[in-house]
Amino acid sequence: MSSYHKRLRKILISAHTCEQALWDRLSAEDKAQPSSLEPWAPKDLIGHLTGWRTRYAELLSTVGRGETPARFENYEETNLAIFHHYESQAFKEIQKEYQAANKTLLKAFDALDEAMLTNPDLVEWMSGRTLWNYIAFTEYWHPMDHQLKWLVERGQDEQADAVQARILEEMTSLDDSDSWKGTNLYNEACYEALFGDHDLAVEHLDKALNLNPE
């Protein structure tokens, strides 16, 4: 495996490990909670991650076959569809699908080569965005951010800070360009502004904009 592939695969597995640790900490009562749109019950969170992981696995499989994948046009509609798909299922049933989705995603990812990951013209509707960048945000940052907010909403600030530090470290490890560092520092500033130190958020935002004005 080459550079981006190796780094990205490592953090994808790290995200799955981090998620599994969260499921393992849930009590039987947590897992038995009925579905709720606001706030999510534990099974709604794992269902959301499973539904999107299944869809992104299919997207990567399509790219691996040399075809153009369909674009997700309406995320809110898809989110609602995923919620209702898993609404009547038990946590244990959803977890089986979650584990299968993890394997399917990694299999589809492993079929991609470095040229696919780094070609900015590979998928026209990505408008110059590389596939490695797209995967980093959709299949690493997105699920990790959900876990982060889950912890914050439940007052588990110490665990949330640890997850945010992990996100910054692992996302930054993918690329050493100033624009990438700036993007990740911007997300760090967002977390601090919403849940932490406002002064530090402003400091990091200033650094982020200097590194990546866009």
XYZ file of C-alpha atoms in Angstrom:
214
model
C 0.000 0.000 0.000
C 1.215 3.469 -0.816
C 1.334 6.662 1.165
C -2.209 8.057 1.294
C -3.711 4.584 1.206
C -1.682 3.393 4.174
C -2.297 6.518 6.277
C -5.981 6.675 5.490
C -6.593 2.999 6.144
C -4.928 3.368 9.524
C -7.247 6.131 10.685
C -10.351 4.437 9.253
C -9.581 1.425 11.450
C -8.900 3.799 14.337
C -12.374 5.306 13.909
C -13.966 1.852 13.924
C -12.022 0.975 17.076
C -13.104 4.206 18.755
C -16.737 3.517 17.850
C -16.566 -0.044 19.156
C -15.202 1.263 22.462
C -18.286 3.485 22.714
C -20.658 0.580 22.020
C -18.840 -1.498 24.639
C -19.378 1.208 27.276
C -23.137 1.280 26.725
C -25.293 -0.452 29.305
C -28.091 -2.872 28.476
C -30.527 -0.090 29.346
C -28.767 2.284 26.930
C -29.013 -0.214 24.111
C -32.692 -0.874 24.836
C -33.728 2.779 24.510
C -36.387 3.317 21.819
C -35.566 5.412 18.765
C -35.767 9.175 19.037
C -35.064 11.876 16.485
C -34.157 14.441 19.146
C -31.975 13.426 20.852
C -30.811 10.195 19.262
C -30.953 6.995 21.242
C -27.777 4.860 21.085
C -29.270 2.624 18.399
C -30.027 5.710 16.265
C -26.367 6.715 16.373
C -25.054 3.291 15.367
C -27.805 3.061 12.741
C -26.806 6.424 11.273
C -23.160 5.396 11.015
C -24.107 2.012 9.553
C -26.434 3.492 6.956
C -23.901 5.998 5.705
C -21.011 3.523 5.844
C -22.974 1.135 3.654
C -23.630 3.922 1.151
C -20.031 5.112 1.079
C -18.805 1.535 0.654
C -20.966 1.278 -2.467
C -19.645 4.634 -3.682
C -16.045 3.426 -3.336
C -16.883 0.117 -5.023
C -18.315 2.059 -7.958
C -15.154 4.156 -8.231
C -13.018 1.014 -7.994
C -14.856 -0.405 -11.014
C -13.950 2.677 -13.013
C -17.514 4.028 -12.965
C -18.867 7.379 -11.788
C -20.744 7.109 -8.486
C -24.055 8.851 -7.909
C -23.933 12.013 -5.847
C -25.840 12.270 -2.582
C -28.122 15.205 -3.315
C -30.204 15.533 -0.170
C -28.473 14.557 3.047
C -31.444 15.364 5.272
C -33.728 13.036 3.327
C -31.119 10.293 3.470
C -30.629 10.818 7.210
C -34.363 10.456 7.773
C -34.539 7.370 5.573
C -31.697 5.776 7.548
C -33.407 6.633 10.836
C -36.676 4.996 9.792
C -34.871 1.974 8.315
C -33.378 1.094 11.700
C -36.168 2.468 13.888
C -37.812 -0.898 14.554
C -34.575 -2.889 14.869
C -32.848 -3.777 18.131
C -29.358 -2.480 18.877
C -27.881 -5.983 18.577
C -29.347 -6.425 15.093
C -28.045 -3.062 13.931
C -24.607 -3.840 15.347
C -24.357 -6.916 13.109
C -25.029 -4.713 10.075
C -22.541 -2.163 11.418
C -19.768 -4.769 11.623
C -20.563 -6.011 8.119
C -20.526 -2.429 6.806
C -17.063 -1.869 8.315
C -15.699 -4.914 6.475
C -17.391 -3.934 3.214
C -16.023 -0.411 3.396
C -12.443 -1.561 3.993
C -12.712 -4.101 1.177
C -13.903 -1.391 -1.231
C -11.206 0.961 0.014
C -8.458 -1.633 -0.462
C -9.453 -1.991 -4.122
C -8.473 1.645 -4.713
C -4.942 2.548 -5.734
C -2.891 5.663 -5.055
C -3.687 7.163 -8.446
C -7.407 6.982 -7.707
C -6.960 8.519 -4.277
C -4.915 11.464 -5.522
C -6.459 12.273 -8.921
C -8.439 15.549 -8.551
C -10.323 14.824 -11.787
C -11.391 11.271 -10.955
C -14.993 12.126 -10.026
C -16.377 15.111 -11.898
C -18.953 16.173 -9.295
C -16.261 16.383 -6.603
C -15.053 19.520 -8.438
C -11.334 18.929 -8.083
C -11.483 17.367 -4.635
C -9.314 14.282 -4.300
C -10.841 10.992 -3.223
C -8.546 10.655 -0.209
C -9.800 14.041 1.043
C -13.418 13.013 0.478
C -12.970 9.710 2.321
C -11.141 11.399 5.195
C -14.113 13.628 5.885
C -16.983 11.262 5.087
C -15.663 8.096 6.689
C -13.339 9.376 9.396
C -14.206 12.911 10.455
C -17.992 12.566 10.069
C -18.425 9.525 12.358
C -15.804 10.764 14.829
C -17.544 14.148 15.010
C -20.842 12.405 15.799
C -19.142 10.528 18.622
C -17.585 13.758 19.850
C -20.947 15.557 20.005
C -22.519 12.493 21.630
C -20.007 12.708 24.468
C -20.409 16.473 24.876
C -24.211 16.211 25.026
C -23.883 13.714 27.863
C -21.425 15.803 29.855
C -18.469 13.489 29.241
C -16.111 16.394 28.615
C -12.864 14.592 29.409
C -13.630 11.817 26.930
C -14.775 14.393 24.368
C -11.516 16.326 24.660
C -9.577 13.094 24.154
C -11.583 12.271 21.018
C -11.086 15.780 19.630
C -7.323 15.550 20.223
C -7.359 12.191 18.439
C -9.271 13.647 15.483
C -6.808 16.529 15.100
C -3.773 14.243 15.334
C -5.062 11.578 12.959
C -6.533 13.942 10.379
C -3.347 16.034 10.347
C -1.273 12.868 9.843
C -2.715 12.406 6.345
C -1.023 15.363 4.680
C 1.597 17.973 5.585
C 0.405 20.809 3.338
C -0.442 24.179 4.896
C -3.968 24.082 3.458
C -4.682 20.717 5.092
C -3.209 21.833 8.408
C -5.322 24.968 8.217
C -8.489 23.024 7.511
C -7.987 20.775 10.516
C -6.995 23.643 12.780
C -10.189 25.411 11.715
C -12.215 22.387 12.849
C -10.296 22.406 16.122
C -11.236 26.077 16.582
C -14.889 25.235 15.902
C -14.837 22.610 18.652
C -13.228 25.009 21.112
C -15.693 27.771 20.244
C -18.715 25.505 20.736
C -17.629 23.514 23.747
C -14.383 24.850 25.190
C -12.027 27.797 25.369
C -13.118 30.799 23.275
C -9.765 32.564 23.552
C -7.941 29.488 22.279
C -10.533 29.130 19.527
C -9.752 32.636 18.259
C -6.023 31.922 18.400
C -6.410 28.697 16.410
C -8.812 30.319 13.954
C -6.240 33.030 13.220
C -3.573 30.390 12.556
C -5.991 28.349 10.439
C -6.866 31.310 8.203
C -3.191 32.149 7.724
C -2.493 28.582 6.650
C -5.603 28.214 4.500
C -7.394 31.494 3.638
C -10.159 29.556 1.830
